[in-house]
Each structure stands twice: as structure tokens, then as C-alpha cells.
């Protein structure tokens, strides 16, 4: 595996971790506020 491939793999893992944390935060928010998230700036 090249250094570039290794870095990409690490970046992917970090991104997945962040997305999972964000998803967990959104679930908590949705419990408190049932509005939909179409207006979220981070929504893809």
C-alpha cells in the first residue's frame, strides 16, 4: 500500500467517525425537535 493510499484510508476512517458522531447528534436533536433537517447547512 502506498503512503497516499494509507492516508486516504485514514481520512476515510476519520470521515466515517465524524459522520457517525454527527448522526448520533442528529438523533438526539430529533428526539427534542421533530422538525425535518432539510435546512441543515451540513446536509448533502
Coordinates of N, CA, C and O in Angstrom, one line a residue:
X1 N 0.9 -1.2 0.0 CA 0.0 0.0 0.0 C 0.9 1.2 0.0 O 1.8 1.3 0.8
X2 N 0.6 2.2 -0.9 CA 1.4 3.4 -0.9 C 1.0 4.3 0.2 O 0.0 4.1 0.9
X3 N 1.9 5.3 0.5 CA 1.6 6.3 1.5 C 0.3 7.0 1.2 O -0.5 7.2 2.1
X4 N 0.1 7.3 0.0 CA -1.1 8.0 -0.4 C -2.4 7.2 -0.1 O -3.4 7.7 0.5
X5 N -2.3 5.9 -0.4 CA -3.5 5.0 -0.2 C -3.7 4.9 1.4 O -4.8 4.9 1.8
X6 N -2.6 4.9 2.1 CA -2.7 4.8 3.5 C -3.4 6.0 4.1 O -4.3 5.9 5.0
X7 N -2.9 7.2 3.6 CA -3.5 8.4 4.1 C -5.0 8.5 3.7 O -5.8 8.9 4.5
X8 N -5.3 8.1 2.5 CA -6.7 8.1 2.1 C -7.6 7.2 3.0 O -8.7 7.6 3.4
X9 N -7.0 6.1 3.3 CA -7.8 5.1 4.2 C -8.0 5.7 5.6 O -9.1 5.6 6.1
X10 N -7.0 6.4 6.1 CA -7.1 7.0 7.4 C -8.1 8.2 7.3 O -8.9 8.3 8.3
X11 N -8.1 9.0 6.3 CA -9.0 10.1 6.1 C -10.4 9.5 6.0 O -11.4 10.1 6.6
X12 N -10.6 8.4 5.3 CA -11.9 7.8 5.2 C -12.4 7.4 6.6 O -13.6 7.6 6.9
X13 N -11.6 6.8 7.4 CA -11.9 6.3 8.7 C -12.3 7.5 9.6 O -13.3 7.5 10.3
X14 N -11.6 8.6 9.5 CA -11.9 9.8 10.3 C -13.3 10.4 9.8 O -14.1 10.8 10.6
X15 N -13.5 10.4 8.5 CA -14.7 10.9 8.0 C -15.9 10.1 8.4 O -16.9 10.6 8.9
X16 N -15.7 8.8 8.4 CA -16.8 7.9 8.9 C -17.1 8.1 10.4 O -18.3 8.2 10.8
X17 N -16.0 8.3 11.2 CA -16.2 8.6 12.6 C -17.0 9.9 12.8 O -17.9 9.9 13.6
X18 N -16.6 10.9 12.0 CA -17.3 12.2 12.2 C -18.8 12.1 11.8 O -19.7 12.6 12.4
X19 N -19.0 11.3 10.7 CA -20.4 11.2 10.2 C -21.2 10.4 11.2 O -22.4 10.7 11.5
X20 N -20.6 9.4 11.9 CA -21.3 8.6 12.9 C -21.7 9.5 14.1 O -22.8 9.4 14.6
X21 N -20.7 10.4 14.5 CA -20.9 11.3 15.6 C -22.0 12.3 15.2 O -22.9 12.6 16.1
X22 N -22.0 12.8 14.0 CA -23.0 13.8 13.6 C -24.3 13.1 13.5 O -25.3 13.7 14.0
X23 N -24.4 11.9 13.1 CA -25.6 11.1 13.0 C -26.2 10.9 14.4 O -27.4 11.1 14.6
X24 N -25.4 10.6 15.4 CA -25.8 10.4 16.7 C -26.3 11.7 17.3 O -27.4 11.7 18.0
X25 N -25.6 12.8 17.0 CA -26.1 14.1 17.4 C -27.5 14.5 16.8 O -28.3 15.0 17.5
X26 N -27.6 14.2 15.5 CA -28.9 14.4 14.9 C -30.0 13.6 15.5 O -31.1 14.1 15.7
X27 N -29.7 12.4 15.9 CA -30.8 11.6 16.5 C -31.2 12.2 17.8 O -32.4 12.2 18.2
X28 N -30.2 12.7 18.6 CA -30.5 13.4 19.9 C -31.4 14.6 19.6 O -32.4 14.8 20.3
X29 N -31.0 15.4 18.6 CA -31.8 16.6 18.3 C -33.2 16.2 17.8 O -34.1 16.9 18.2
X30 N -33.3 15.2 17.1 CA -34.6 14.8 16.6 C -35.5 14.3 17.7 O -36.8 14.5 17.6
X31 N -35.0 13.8 18.8 CA -35.8 13.5 19.9 C -36.4 14.7 20.5 O -37.6 14.7 20.9
X32 N -35.6 15.8 20.5 CA -36.1 17.0 21.2 C -36.9 17.9 20.2 O -37.8 18.6 20.6
X33 N -36.6 17.8 18.9 CA -37.2 18.7 17.9 C -37.5 17.9 16.7 O -36.6 17.4 16.0
X34 N -38.7 17.7 16.4 CA -39.1 16.8 15.3 C -39.1 17.5 13.9 O -39.7 16.9 13.0
X35 N -38.6 18.7 13.8 CA -38.6 19.4 12.5 C -37.7 18.6 11.6 O -36.7 18.0 12.1
X36 N -37.9 18.7 10.3 CA -37.0 18.0 9.4 C -35.7 18.7 9.2 O -35.6 19.9 9.4
X37 N -34.7 18.0 8.7 CA -33.4 18.6 8.6 C -33.0 19.1 7.2 O -31.9 19.2 6.9
X38 N -34.0 19.4 6.4 CA -33.7 19.8 5.0 C -33.0 21.1 5.0 O -32.3 21.5 4.0
X39 N -33.1 21.9 6.1 CA -32.4 23.2 6.1 C -31.1 23.2 6.8 O -30.5 24.2 7.0
X40 N -30.6 22.0 7.2 CA -29.3 21.9 7.8 C -28.2 22.3 6.8 O -28.2 21.8 5.7
X41 N -27.3 23.1 7.2 CA -26.2 23.5 6.3 C -25.3 22.3 6.0 O -24.7 22.4 4.9
X42 N -25.2 21.3 6.8 CA -24.3 20.2 6.5 C -25.0 19.1 5.7 O -24.4 18.1 5.4
X43 N -26.3 19.2 5.4 CA -27.0 18.2 4.7 C -26.4 18.0 3.3 O -26.2 19.0 2.6
X44 N -26.3 16.8 2.9 CA -25.8 16.6 1.5 C -27.0 16.5 0.5 O -27.9 15.9 0.8

